[in-house]
Structures are given as structure tokens and as C-alpha cells.
XYZ file of C-alpha atoms in Angstrom:
705
model
C 14.517 26.710 8.935
C 13.635 29.871 7.224
C 14.292 31.410 4.053
C 16.757 33.694 4.785
C 18.523 31.485 6.682
C 18.822 28.771 4.492
C 20.555 31.247 1.424
C 22.437 32.772 4.053
C 23.934 29.089 4.953
C 24.271 28.720 0.643
C 26.444 32.120 0.611
C 28.858 30.632 2.914
C 29.207 27.879 1.224
C 32.407 27.078 -1.144
C 32.254 26.446 -4.187
C 33.351 22.646 -3.136
C 30.719 22.497 -0.963
C 28.416 23.025 -3.154
C 29.305 20.682 -5.934
C 29.737 18.066 -3.299
C 25.795 18.907 -2.187
C 24.877 17.946 -5.814
C 26.580 14.579 -6.025
C 24.734 11.142 -5.186
C 26.624 7.973 -3.842
C 25.931 4.548 -2.496
C 26.393 4.036 1.550
C 29.312 1.900 0.504
C 31.371 4.682 -0.058
C 30.526 5.065 3.942
C 31.768 1.422 4.601
C 28.373 0.178 4.293
C 26.173 -2.392 1.974
C 23.850 -0.847 -0.224
C 20.871 -1.341 -3.263
C 22.713 -1.978 -6.069
C 20.223 -0.504 -9.090
C 23.222 -0.015 -11.936
C 26.449 -0.238 -13.126
C 29.252 0.444 -10.426
C 32.117 2.860 -11.683
C 35.297 2.565 -10.608
C 36.263 5.768 -8.269
C 36.790 7.248 -5.339
C 37.103 10.661 -3.455
C 38.740 12.130 -0.577
C 37.359 12.215 3.123
C 37.015 15.773 2.625
C 34.874 15.414 -0.126
C 32.943 12.978 1.490
C 31.912 14.989 3.948
C 30.515 17.711 1.257
C 28.106 15.479 -0.199
C 24.704 16.093 -0.700
C 22.761 12.815 -0.515
C 22.951 8.886 -0.303
C 20.538 6.328 -1.939
C 20.004 2.654 -1.224
C 20.361 2.620 3.207
C 18.687 -0.613 4.197
C 17.700 -0.067 7.881
C 17.205 2.987 10.184
C 20.111 2.097 12.599
C 22.260 2.452 8.805
C 20.760 5.955 8.269
C 21.686 7.053 11.924
C 25.109 5.950 11.941
C 25.768 7.343 8.477
C 24.077 10.719 9.451
C 25.772 11.321 12.676
C 29.408 10.439 11.232
C 28.727 13.017 8.376
C 27.194 15.412 10.466
C 30.376 15.237 12.808
C 32.747 16.259 9.955
C 30.083 18.427 7.919
C 31.128 21.989 8.389
C 27.661 24.155 7.825
C 25.892 20.679 8.839
C 23.659 20.456 6.107
C 21.896 16.714 6.608
C 22.447 14.354 3.932
C 19.422 13.031 1.691
C 18.515 9.332 1.782
C 16.493 7.963 -1.575
C 15.818 4.537 -2.204
C 13.344 2.462 -4.625
C 10.012 2.249 -2.788
C 7.612 1.179 -5.776
C 5.013 -0.545 -4.926
C 6.093 -0.975 -0.870
C 9.312 -0.975 1.116
C 9.004 -3.942 3.807
C 5.102 -4.624 3.333
C 4.987 -5.432 -0.248
C 2.131 -4.108 -2.500
C 0.993 -5.309 -5.897
C 3.183 -4.053 -8.808
C 2.306 -0.935 -10.292
C 0.890 -2.657 -12.974
C -1.181 -4.593 -11.190
C -2.200 -1.392 -9.109
C -3.747 -0.180 -12.217
C -5.510 -2.550 -12.861
C -7.993 -1.800 -10.288
C -8.486 1.287 -11.929
C -8.816 3.072 -8.426
C -7.381 6.138 -7.427
C -7.698 6.224 -3.714
C -6.100 2.758 -3.321
C -2.832 3.878 -5.162
C -3.242 6.890 -2.689
C -3.327 4.539 0.319
C -0.623 1.994 -0.915
C 1.424 5.036 -1.652
C 1.231 6.428 1.618
C 1.391 3.170 3.512
C 4.864 2.549 1.874
C 5.560 6.490 2.866
C 5.029 5.036 5.854
C 6.938 2.157 6.603
C 10.023 3.544 4.691
C 10.429 6.973 6.364
C 10.135 4.541 9.772
C 13.616 3.494 8.201
C 15.060 7.372 7.857
C 14.460 7.531 3.494
C 13.664 10.643 3.029
C 13.207 10.530 -0.867
C 11.198 7.484 -3.401
C 12.190 7.377 -6.564
C 8.400 6.861 -7.624
C 6.063 7.132 -9.520
C 7.538 6.043 -12.839
C 4.975 7.743 -14.966
C 6.176 6.692 -18.567
C 3.985 6.022 -21.755
C 4.018 2.874 -22.845
C 3.205 0.462 -25.534
C 5.426 -2.457 -25.547
C 5.600 -5.086 -22.847
C 8.755 -6.657 -24.461
C 10.144 -3.266 -22.377
C 10.507 -5.022 -18.447
C 10.375 -1.472 -16.628
C 6.174 -1.850 -17.834
C 6.266 -3.668 -14.583
C 6.583 -0.225 -12.319
C 3.860 1.749 -15.470
C 0.160 2.634 -15.114
C -0.159 0.951 -18.888
C -0.722 2.345 -22.147
C -3.443 5.026 -21.385
C -2.029 8.350 -20.718
C -5.299 9.362 -18.734
C -5.493 6.404 -16.858
C -1.842 7.058 -16.078
C -2.015 10.899 -15.171
C -4.691 10.393 -12.335
C -3.217 7.477 -10.614
C 0.468 9.464 -11.343
C -1.360 12.127 -9.145
C -2.625 9.865 -6.560
C 0.771 8.182 -5.923
C 2.379 12.007 -5.671
C -0.617 12.644 -2.919
C -0.088 9.766 -1.009
C 3.826 9.682 -0.291
C 4.304 13.474 0.063
C 1.027 13.983 2.067
C 0.273 17.918 2.558
C 3.224 18.835 4.546
C 6.269 17.161 4.556
C 7.921 19.172 7.327
C 5.489 18.617 9.353
C 3.979 14.954 8.304
C 7.838 13.309 9.073
C 5.784 10.137 7.724
C 5.552 11.256 4.506
C 8.737 10.976 2.077
C 9.411 13.070 -1.427
C 8.190 11.628 -4.445
C 10.570 11.674 -7.363
C 8.259 10.871 -10.814
C 10.246 9.367 -13.729
C 11.386 9.018 -16.550
C 12.100 12.491 -18.087
C 11.056 11.738 -21.107
C 10.606 9.429 -23.727
C 11.601 5.993 -21.744
C 8.974 3.743 -22.512
C 9.182 3.600 -26.432
C 12.460 2.273 -26.407
C 13.144 0.602 -29.688
C 12.124 -2.999 -30.107
C 11.426 -2.882 -26.324
C 15.002 -2.522 -25.306
C 15.970 -1.060 -22.009
C 18.615 1.645 -22.142
C 17.679 2.017 -26.121
C 16.972 4.866 -28.835
C 13.895 6.826 -28.513
C 12.461 9.014 -31.419
C 8.650 10.090 -31.305
C 7.200 13.068 -32.556
C 6.791 16.139 -30.186
C 2.963 16.114 -30.950
C 3.085 12.603 -29.348
C 5.357 13.131 -26.609
C 3.012 16.773 -25.466
C -0.119 14.517 -26.456
C 0.686 11.356 -24.647
C 3.576 11.816 -22.867
C 4.071 14.537 -21.208
C 0.444 14.662 -19.093
C 1.250 12.100 -16.301
C 3.869 14.567 -15.196
C 2.124 17.455 -15.673
C -0.222 15.431 -13.437
C 2.577 15.062 -10.924
C 4.233 18.538 -11.072
C 0.483 19.699 -10.565
C 0.188 18.204 -7.174
C 3.730 19.441 -5.657
C 6.194 16.555 -6.558
C 9.420 17.435 -5.255
C 11.896 15.825 -7.673
C 12.030 14.661 -11.481
C 14.338 11.897 -12.767
C 15.811 12.200 -16.074
C 15.854 8.968 -18.445
C 18.658 7.270 -20.306
C 16.957 7.084 -23.350
C 17.686 10.033 -26.081
C 15.235 12.420 -27.727
C 15.609 14.345 -30.686
C 19.196 12.682 -31.243
C 20.433 14.129 -27.667
C 20.416 11.941 -24.509
C 18.011 13.813 -22.163
C 20.479 13.900 -19.071
C 22.235 16.300 -21.530
C 19.594 17.283 -23.892
C 19.201 21.376 -22.694
C 17.398 22.681 -24.992
C 14.614 19.843 -24.021
C 14.907 19.786 -20.643
C 14.791 23.336 -19.886
C 12.159 24.242 -22.363
C 9.864 21.495 -21.947
C 10.209 20.458 -18.165
C 11.221 23.747 -16.713
C 9.577 26.033 -18.920
C 6.487 24.569 -20.730
C 5.675 22.047 -17.285
C 6.750 24.873 -14.884
C 8.904 21.928 -12.597
C 11.271 24.404 -9.898
C 11.953 21.561 -8.377
C 14.987 18.816 -7.971
C 15.814 17.197 -11.696
C 18.444 13.988 -10.608
C 20.445 11.524 -13.307
C 19.403 8.259 -13.408
C 21.796 6.380 -12.565
C 25.366 7.187 -14.140
C 23.441 8.550 -17.064
C 25.911 11.629 -16.796
C 28.952 9.741 -17.694
C 26.890 7.763 -19.851
C 26.855 11.003 -22.007
C 30.366 9.386 -23.077
C 28.708 5.908 -24.155
C 26.128 7.893 -26.145
C 29.064 9.735 -27.949
C 28.122 12.672 -27.116
C 30.672 13.758 -24.898
C 34.261 13.178 -25.268
C 35.363 12.720 -21.152
C 33.665 13.492 -17.823
C 33.723 17.081 -17.850
C 32.297 17.383 -21.119
C 29.544 14.985 -20.156
C 28.800 17.352 -16.331
C 28.918 20.410 -18.453
C 26.008 19.000 -20.302
C 23.960 17.961 -18.447
C 24.619 20.857 -15.718
C 23.481 23.285 -18.905
C 20.895 21.014 -18.703
C 19.775 21.787 -15.063
C 20.304 18.582 -13.989
C 20.898 18.911 -10.093
C 22.260 15.654 -8.827
C 25.121 13.224 -10.105
C 23.560 10.015 -9.412
C 26.888 7.268 -8.802
C 29.360 9.270 -11.111
C 31.983 11.390 -10.164
C 31.668 13.865 -12.978
C 30.106 17.005 -10.998
C 32.580 15.954 -7.978
C 35.789 16.260 -10.111
C 34.608 18.398 -13.252
C 32.033 21.118 -11.934
C 34.401 23.455 -10.145
C 36.397 23.625 -13.145
C 33.160 24.430 -15.246
C 32.039 26.740 -12.879
C 35.365 28.576 -13.185
C 35.690 28.595 -16.822
C 32.239 29.315 -18.157
C 31.735 32.081 -15.082
C 28.515 29.909 -14.131
C 28.548 30.564 -10.539
C 25.051 31.765 -10.245
C 23.984 28.520 -12.067
C 25.384 26.491 -9.699
C 23.419 28.366 -7.089
C 20.313 27.620 -8.577
C 20.993 23.697 -8.591
C 22.501 24.120 -5.074
C 19.588 25.719 -3.899
C 17.008 23.507 -5.050
C 18.586 20.875 -3.212
C 18.438 22.916 -0.196
C 15.186 23.622 -0.244
C 14.378 20.392 -0.426
C 16.026 19.549 2.469
C 14.163 22.401 4.250
C 10.843 21.049 2.783
C 11.556 17.777 4.465
C 12.910 19.364 7.799
C 15.439 17.686 7.924
C 17.306 21.021 9.556
C 15.312 20.971 12.447
C 15.392 16.733 12.244
C 17.886 15.206 10.424
C 16.987 12.066 11.348
C 13.031 12.885 10.759
C 10.422 9.642 10.649
C 12.620 7.276 12.326
C 10.032 7.246 15.164
C 7.435 6.961 12.930
C 5.264 4.115 14.476
C 4.186 1.680 11.976
C 1.393 -0.616 12.546
C 2.621 -3.509 10.284
C -1.277 -5.280 10.958
C -2.799 -2.633 8.587
C -0.249 -2.793 5.843
C -0.558 -6.366 5.981
C -5.295 -5.782 5.272
C -3.905 -3.373 2.967
C -1.705 -5.454 0.819
C -4.485 -7.938 0.511
C -6.764 -5.547 -0.703
C -5.206 -4.550 -3.218
C -4.092 -8.052 -4.380
C -7.619 -8.280 -4.810
C -8.153 -5.247 -6.958
C -5.561 -5.868 -9.155
C -5.687 -9.740 -10.225
C -7.710 -9.945 -13.167
C -10.327 -12.725 -14.464
C -10.008 -12.556 -18.217
C -11.401 -15.601 -19.121
C -13.799 -18.529 -17.017
C -16.278 -20.851 -18.836
C -18.453 -21.460 -15.544
C -15.707 -23.388 -14.081
C -15.096 -20.842 -10.808
C -15.340 -19.993 -8.495
C -14.180 -23.063 -6.901
C -15.904 -24.934 -4.275
C -14.310 -25.867 -0.941
C -15.589 -29.493 -1.558
C -13.868 -29.951 -4.395
C -10.909 -32.048 -4.982
C -8.580 -29.448 -6.266
C -5.245 -30.162 -8.508
C -2.209 -27.749 -8.088
C 0.423 -27.744 -10.512
C 3.208 -25.576 -12.376
C 6.298 -23.601 -12.095
C 4.304 -21.157 -9.747
C 2.868 -23.255 -7.529
C 4.962 -23.405 -4.858
C 7.115 -20.923 -4.934
C 6.911 -17.569 -2.781
C 8.336 -15.226 -5.608
C 5.882 -13.733 -5.859
C 6.613 -10.010 -4.971
C 7.816 -8.917 -8.202
C 10.742 -6.602 -8.730
C 11.661 -3.841 -6.647
C 10.821 -5.597 -3.765
C 14.289 -5.745 -2.402
C 13.728 -4.800 0.770
C 10.686 -7.770 1.169
C 11.429 -10.960 2.274
C 10.083 -13.661 0.082
C 9.612 -15.880 2.935
C 6.770 -13.634 4.554
C 4.818 -13.788 1.410
C 1.958 -16.545 0.702
C 2.819 -18.367 -1.968
C -0.436 -19.701 -3.825
C -0.177 -23.342 -2.239
C -0.146 -21.487 1.257
C -3.300 -19.531 0.297
C -5.328 -22.556 -1.168
C -4.311 -25.213 1.313
C -6.061 -22.759 4.175
C -9.467 -22.397 1.934
C -9.862 -26.280 -0.004
C -9.030 -29.088 3.005
C -8.687 -31.179 -0.604
C -6.369 -30.181 -2.152
C -3.277 -31.946 -3.576
C -0.012 -29.997 -4.788
C 2.441 -31.470 -7.368
C 6.095 -29.794 -7.843
C 7.349 -28.741 -10.867
C 9.427 -32.131 -10.412
C 6.310 -34.499 -10.006
C 3.944 -32.963 -12.874
C 6.804 -33.518 -14.975
C 6.227 -37.309 -14.564
C 3.129 -38.323 -16.850
C 1.672 -41.355 -14.456
C 1.836 -39.437 -11.996
C 0.562 -36.483 -13.246
C -2.258 -38.337 -14.966
C -3.055 -40.584 -12.200
C -3.621 -36.921 -10.413
C -5.980 -35.853 -12.696
C -8.391 -38.282 -12.692
C -9.153 -37.649 -9.066
C -9.154 -34.325 -9.250
C -12.572 -32.502 -10.389
C -10.391 -29.160 -11.308
C -6.664 -28.158 -11.520
C -4.933 -24.742 -11.159
C -2.398 -24.304 -12.831
C 0.515 -21.628 -11.768
C 2.724 -21.089 -14.826
C 4.866 -17.285 -15.554
C 7.877 -15.075 -14.971
C 10.128 -14.923 -12.295
C 11.115 -11.383 -10.354
C 14.446 -11.246 -12.506
C 12.481 -11.472 -15.183
C 10.218 -7.840 -15.622
C 11.779 -5.252 -14.344
C 14.719 -2.951 -15.460
C 16.918 -4.887 -17.639
C 14.534 -7.579 -18.328
C 13.204 -7.179 -21.636
C 12.033 -10.218 -23.603
C 11.528 -10.528 -27.311
C 9.873 -13.623 -26.610
C 7.059 -13.137 -24.678
C 4.654 -17.147 -24.365
C 5.046 -18.866 -21.491
C 8.047 -21.441 -21.274
C 8.011 -24.840 -23.245
C 7.779 -26.970 -20.657
C 4.908 -24.656 -19.321
C 3.144 -24.879 -22.707
C 3.634 -28.882 -22.521
C 2.067 -29.145 -18.811
C -0.610 -27.012 -19.971
C -1.135 -29.329 -23.372
C -0.618 -32.288 -21.040
C -3.978 -31.697 -18.371
C -5.795 -30.526 -22.317
C -5.114 -33.739 -23.785
C -6.945 -35.223 -20.587
C -9.903 -33.123 -20.854
C -9.617 -31.392 -17.258
C -11.300 -28.473 -16.400
C -8.416 -26.797 -16.216
C -7.636 -22.848 -14.040
C -4.782 -21.129 -15.401
C -2.941 -18.544 -13.281
C -0.177 -16.571 -14.983
C 2.128 -14.900 -12.679
C 4.213 -11.505 -14.275
C 4.980 -8.275 -14.586
C 3.754 -7.746 -18.005
C 1.124 -8.934 -20.803
C 2.342 -12.464 -21.889
C 1.425 -14.089 -25.253
C -1.131 -16.628 -24.044
C -2.464 -16.784 -27.752
C -1.249 -20.329 -28.155
C -2.997 -21.624 -24.835
C -5.771 -19.563 -24.240
C -8.689 -22.165 -25.854
C -7.027 -25.205 -23.691
C -7.688 -23.636 -20.519
C -11.696 -23.169 -19.487
C -10.268 -20.162 -17.150
C -7.427 -17.430 -16.850
C -6.164 -15.197 -14.677
C -3.321 -12.485 -14.552
C -2.319 -12.548 -11.403
C 0.651 -10.200 -11.985
C 2.824 -10.235 -9.242
C 0.610 -9.220 -6.152
C 2.832 -8.593 -3.644
C 2.706 -10.340 0.348
C -0.594 -11.556 0.710
C -0.387 -12.862 -2.786
C -1.894 -15.993 -2.555
C -4.340 -15.497 0.615
C -5.696 -13.129 -2.123
C -5.864 -15.488 -4.962
C -7.111 -18.368 -2.955
C -9.882 -15.944 -1.742
C -10.511 -15.236 -5.458
C -10.512 -18.636 -6.671
C -13.420 -19.809 -3.807
C -15.887 -17.135 -4.430
C -15.099 -15.379 -0.865
C -14.126 -12.336 -3.056
C -15.084 -11.140 -6.317
C -12.710 -10.280 -9.415
C -12.978 -6.610 -9.995
C -9.463 -5.685 -11.518
C -9.556 -4.649 -15.269
C -6.643 -4.666 -17.734
C -4.871 -1.279 -18.078
C -2.303 -2.710 -20.202
C -3.975 -5.187 -23.664
C -2.755 -8.837 -23.829
C -1.803 -8.911 -27.608
C -2.224 -11.705 -29.521
C 1.211 -12.184 -31.097
C 4.426 -10.020 -30.793
C 4.627 -9.054 -34.034
C 1.661 -6.456 -33.415
C 4.236 -4.361 -30.906
C 4.215 -1.559 -30.075
C 0.410 -1.572 -29.315
C -2.204 -0.128 -27.882
C -6.011 -0.087 -27.445
C -5.996 3.989 -28.933
C -5.414 3.216 -32.979
C -4.703 5.901 -35.186
C -7.302 6.412 -38.369
C -5.651 5.037 -41.292
C -6.016 6.264 -45.049
C -6.685 2.625 -45.444
C -8.418 1.334 -42.094
C -9.933 -2.440 -42.029
C -13.395 -2.230 -40.660
C -15.994 -5.206 -40.559
C -17.573 -4.998 -44.250
C -13.471 -5.284 -45.653
C -12.334 -7.960 -43.898
C -11.335 -9.648 -46.804
C -9.628 -6.818 -48.809
C -5.786 -6.909 -49.342
C -4.926 -2.929 -49.589
C -6.005 -2.365 -46.070
C -3.904 -1.682 -42.705
C -3.726 -5.550 -41.641
C -1.502 -8.333 -41.401
C -1.610 -11.691 -43.411
C -1.307 -13.948 -40.464
C -2.699 -12.600 -37.266
C -5.987 -10.262 -36.790
C -4.591 -6.688 -36.033
C -6.476 -6.677 -32.276
C -5.284 -7.921 -29.105
C -6.328 -11.619 -27.435
C -8.059 -9.560 -24.083
C -8.613 -5.669 -24.731
C -7.181 -2.632 -22.423
C -10.484 -2.530 -20.083
C -10.918 -6.276 -20.182
C -11.990 -8.117 -16.946
C -15.128 -10.121 -15.516
C -16.039 -11.188 -12.383
C -18.486 -13.831 -10.779
C -21.113 -11.154 -11.447
C -23.452 -10.175 -14.269
C -24.383 -6.446 -15.525
C -26.435 -4.488 -17.808
C -25.950 -1.053 -18.865
C -29.047 1.182 -20.416
C -28.420 3.433 -22.995
C -26.804 7.087 -22.284
C -28.926 10.212 -21.430
C -27.316 13.415 -21.823
C -28.107 16.640 -20.826
C -27.344 18.539 -24.081
C -26.432 17.976 -27.625
C -24.568 20.771 -27.425
C -21.799 22.229 -25.237
C -20.114 25.248 -24.708
C -16.956 26.513 -23.546
C -17.439 26.805 -20.034
C -20.612 24.395 -20.056
C -20.702 21.073 -18.379
C -22.307 17.873 -20.119
C -23.919 15.534 -18.330
C -23.863 11.730 -18.955
C -26.192 9.107 -17.051
C -26.150 5.754 -17.574
C -28.434 2.859 -15.716
C -26.343 -0.116 -14.518
C -28.079 -3.194 -13.134
C -26.432 -6.347 -11.473
C -28.327 -9.074 -13.427
C -26.744 -11.931 -11.391
C -27.064 -13.339 -7.362
C -23.525 -12.475 -6.917
C -22.583 -9.182 -5.679
C -19.348 -6.843 -7.196
C -18.084 -3.987 -8.327
C -18.780 -2.852 -12.091
C -16.505 -0.113 -14.272
C -18.262 1.654 -16.211
C -15.588 2.879 -18.866
C -16.450 6.201 -21.059
C -14.970 6.834 -24.695
C -15.328 9.287 -26.910
C -14.086 9.930 -30.235
C -13.314 13.733 -31.634
C -14.945 12.758 -35.123
C -12.724 15.776 -37.495
C -9.523 16.783 -36.400
C -6.545 18.970 -37.408
C -3.819 16.335 -37.027
C -4.843 12.360 -36.540
C -5.903 10.986 -33.300
C -7.432 7.949 -31.799
C -10.524 6.075 -32.801
C -11.255 5.592 -29.262
C -10.045 7.235 -26.336
C -10.954 6.656 -22.272
C -12.483 9.577 -21.123
C -13.885 8.650 -17.729
C -14.168 5.280 -15.534
C -16.282 4.700 -11.824
C -16.444 1.720 -10.476
C -19.257 0.639 -9.082
C -20.388 -1.552 -6.336
C -23.974 -3.461 -6.808
C -25.575 -5.780 -4.380
C -27.768 -8.976 -6.618
C -30.562 -7.756 -8.699
C -29.399 -4.009 -7.409
C -29.575 -1.298 -10.047
C -28.429 2.578 -9.680
C -27.508 5.563 -11.638
C -24.296 7.219 -12.365
C -22.969 10.531 -13.624
C -20.085 11.108 -15.587
C -19.700 14.805 -15.709
C -17.804 16.195 -19.443
C -16.025 19.825 -19.666
C -15.242 20.453 -22.965
C -11.493 21.062 -21.999
C -11.551 17.445 -21.094
C -11.475 17.121 -25.120
C -8.602 19.026 -25.921
C -5.925 17.172 -28.138
C -2.261 19.009 -29.066
C -2.073 20.301 -32.017
C 0.191 20.753 -34.634
C 1.733 24.290 -33.024
C 1.985 22.046 -29.690
C -0.839 23.817 -27.975
C -3.131 21.572 -26.326
C -7.143 22.974 -27.248
C -10.633 21.731 -28.157
C -12.275 21.858 -31.512
C -15.441 22.752 -32.355
C -17.769 20.048 -34.076
C -19.257 16.621 -33.847
C -18.257 13.995 -30.543
C -19.159 10.454 -30.262
C -19.290 8.823 -26.551
C -18.938 5.594 -26.073
C -20.612 3.622 -22.620
C -18.269 0.235 -22.596
C -17.134 -2.581 -20.593
C -13.526 -2.504 -22.502
C -11.656 -0.826 -25.329
C -13.433 -3.992 -27.571
C -16.917 -4.134 -25.679
C -18.773 -1.052 -26.731
C -22.675 -1.348 -25.352
C -23.904 2.161 -25.846
C -23.348 5.060 -27.648
C -24.585 8.741 -28.635
C -23.428 12.332 -30.117
C -23.331 15.869 -29.231
C -21.796 19.113 -30.714
C -19.580 21.471 -29.509
C -19.712 25.041 -30.644
């Protein structure tokens, strides 16, 4: 629809109709069932109000969408179509690995492909908007929603967030109805919830916010993301959903976002629970002044906003909010086709293949003492709580059917003819497992979380395996069996007490529909591991929150002062993680040459070229991930000792060597100063080529002048 015609529609709406466009409900209000991802408050609306509503969240199928849309348009005075939104987080019906697992691929193109595939499947069911990607910066795996994140590095998260937006939205939503609008979340600071407890208070400095929390949101906005979602938490002492200064200054002005801002589920009314609003009218007023355009699942706007607009003469602001919603509907082409996307043809075979490839690239080999790959002729015993379960999809796979997923036992049975599987009950019988171990050449122990134990509202204070799982590992260790531990989880786990009792460890996360097939292929060597940790595996919960980006302190612990008392250290644990950010093994071995720099000095406008030769020294083809880190030697505000700068995924045949190039602009070395402006300082910089944030293999120095 042309802009002038859209403005004509806006001009003819009553205040009540305008307010309706800013309210969102579940399908239950239309007599249909829907996805429930938050507390259900008891409220109702008149039939007139119902047919003025602007959007619906949580529908399941195209038939449901079509019925609701048709019924709605039949009652709507202006025939403004409904927006349908849903949590399409890592697939719709075909489930891909959870986002944290996908981040282990370090592959922006793979992310873009899976997002586009998920959009296609969702659009075919009538979905217009996905509440994804999650751009929250995270350092605490006690928080269950690290599952939805891109891990602990802000630069990696920014790149992958951009890829999600590009994949979901494509190039033109109106012309490409197989794509959906993206909603980046949660603005801002949600990942820093105190104690790792969901919905909890957040207190971070503005320097920290601008340096680490905003870049991924800026990346999404640079890709023209259509919506932003506010976070549940407070920041600067005020809940974000009602934080006018924070939202208008940081999001609307500094990040230059002019799209739709939507609250999270019931967050407007929850301003009352935060005790910053006395009632729903005050809550609605605070959210409205903070330019929140859509009130998700409360009647705060619906019942109170018209009175607020009249009392405060705020019609112009109301029009701005409604205009953003109408423009989004127009960008999607809904006025021309309220049923957009529902005739999309979905190639489920290609989606399944992509799910398999994504799972291959997302699993991470943490340890391997020459027991992997398994030989198909070996007698393999499979045990553990995750051995036969089809609970491998992870949280937010609400449309995915677990029965269509492949369990680890399903996958391994097709590759290992002499596989024996013991159920949890059978494995608890000491004599039975002892007999099975005597016959086995190697044993695979599959353990970890259920889908309900990670994700929203799934915070954990203890990240160890369960007592029964640890007991099983101990029994197998005592029998001196060659054991491979496969952990399923939506977060890094504490494996310190079991790592030395097994010969190999694989973190399988939740890998989606093709979990079993992918893991079996990796275990057998038919596929090679290429994943690397996007989030460190800590040694202890006491280290949390943790990031490899350790800041410089006045009394740092070093190799030289390990035994000194007055340094920044623990008495009872090492400072570093069990497995660091960027760590990941494969069946291949690689060597690296020294870094070669195009020049030793860099000025504004110039580009520094860095080269290194990588050689596959093994007899197995595979992927290697050279990681380039840097350190700014002297800064105005404290900076990390090590920061990820660049990475490349390179495939090399057995014995093959290649020279890779990194291009570095001075602006890429900028940081946020005390005045909250990001700029690059002159001075010395150190570059580190690494296999992980802990394993540095080459170093060089240059200067910005």
C-alpha cells in the first residue's frame, strides 16, 4: 500500500481503534488454543475491542490463522489485517540446534540458512513475525536462557545476530512472503540477571552496556530488524519496559531504531510487581512514554491508554506508535494479502538435510584420548539417561514433534551392528552392567539435561550432572572401560568431577531433529567435528559469572606468582575454566606458522593485512578455525586481556596447507570510552593467533599512529 493511503487509514481511526492496534493477545481470545509462554492473567474484553486488536501471538497452524484472520476482517471496520507472531527460535516444525549450539559453528552463513529455512516453514503456517534472534550478552550459564544466546563473546554475537536477521527477513518482506519479520530481544541487560536467576534485577555500568550489550542490537538494527523486544529486568534502577530515558535515549536515538518496540509477555502490567507503578493505568503510562508500541498479553493499554492520551494530550505520540505498527503490516504486504506466505511450498527434505548439517557443525569434541572415532566393527555399549530418549530438541521447539526426532540410540543402531543399549533401569543393575561392560570394546555414556531444564524459567544453581549420572560414570570408570561421555544440555555444564574418568567428551547440546543421525556419524568418523565452544565450560559454579574476557586488575595472577597470596585468585580452585571459549577438537591435527603483518604501523583509513599458513598434519581431512585475538596495551578504561577480533573456518585435505588472510581496520580495534563514545586510541596492540582463548600459538605487535 502506498504511504499516503496508509496515512489516510490512520487518520480515520478512532482513539479506541488506535489503542487496539497496540494490544496483543493469544488465540484463546478468539476461541482457539495457543502457545503459552508466561503467566495468564484473568482479563476479558468486549467483542468490539476484540475486533480492534492489532496482533496475535502463538498460533500453531495455517488453518487456525486463516480462520482468525477471516473472522477478524469480517468484523473490522477498516479491514486492517492482524499480525501473527510466534517463538520461532531454532526452527518451526523442523528443529535445528539451539542457538547456543549453532554459535558453536562460528559460521554466519549457516546461521543465515537455518533462519531462512525456519522462516519459510513458519510463513507457510501464517506466521508474520518471529521473536528471534536473542542478542543478549551472557556470562552466566546458571541463567537458562543462555540456550537462546550466541555465547559469551560480543563480537561473535553481533555477527551471528546480523545473520539471523538477514535469514529471517530476506531482502524485501512484501515481495518475499516466505520470509518473516525478526524481533531482536531483549533490550537490554537481561543476560546479566543477578545470580543467573530469570527475571531478576540487573545492575551494570553504562560503559559495560555500551561496550558489550549494545553491539549485537546495533548489528540487528543495521540489518533493518523490524521489531525490538524490551527485557523483563530493571536497569539503572527502573524496569526497562517503563524506562523512558533508557529506551528513548539509547535505543531510539543512539541506536537509531525507528521500528516497532514490543513488551515481553505481561511486562507492562508487571511494572506493578516491580513497585514502580501503583496500578495498570500508571504502568501503561510509563510503558507508553518509553515508546513501547505493543503491550503483549495484558489489558493495560486496552483499558487505560485512551484515558492517558486524553488527560496528557498525547494523541500525536499515539499516532506515532500506531503508525509504526501499521507500517510493519504494510512492509509485510498484509494489506494486499492478509494470508501471505500460506501458499509457500516447503521442501521438508532439504530442511531435514540442513538440520543434519547444522547438527554436525554444532557438536563440540572437548576431549579425545585416541578412543574416537569408533569402529563399526567394535562392540559398543550405549548407556545413560539420554541414550534412548527422543527429548533432544530443546526448549522453544513447541511445534517440533519429538517422535520425528532421532535419538542417539536410533542413530547409532544404523552404524554400529554390534550395538548394545541398556535403559536407565537396566544400567542401575550392577551385575547387568558389569556383564555388558565385559563384552564391550567401548562404552558411550549419554547424560544431561531434559528440554525443560534449560531455557526460559529454567535457572539452575547447580550445573553438575545428577548423582545417578555421576554414579554411572564412576561404575564404568572402576571397570576401566574405554568411555565416551556425550552430554546433552542447553548450557555449559560443570564436568570437572567426571572429566578425568572418561577418555572422550562430546557436548551435544540439543541438536534438533537430526540429533541421533548426526552424532552417530561423528562418533563413527563418517563426519568430522568442527564445532568450537561459544561459551566457556567453568570448573566450578563459584566462578560464575565468567567470561574469557578477563579484565586487567591491579593484582593479576600470573604464571610467575601462582603461589602468592595477595593476587586475584581462588584458594580452592583455578581461575580459568575447564574448557575455554573457542576450544574444539577434531579428528585432524593442524600446525600454524608465525603471523606475518603487512606493516608495523597503522593509520586511520589504512588496513592491516595479517597472514598465516595453516597445515593439516594428519591423514584426515577436516575443518580448522584459526582465531585472531588482540590486546590494546594501554587504554582509558580497563579492557580485557584478550578479545576476539577475527576467525575463519578453513577446510583442508590430509597434508594440505594454505595461507589465510585477515584484514584489520583501525576502527575494529575501537572501544567504548568513559564518555560512552566508541573510538580507537593510538598506541601498541598485540595480536594473538589461537586455537582457543587459552591456547595461543603465535603473537605479533603493531602500532596505531
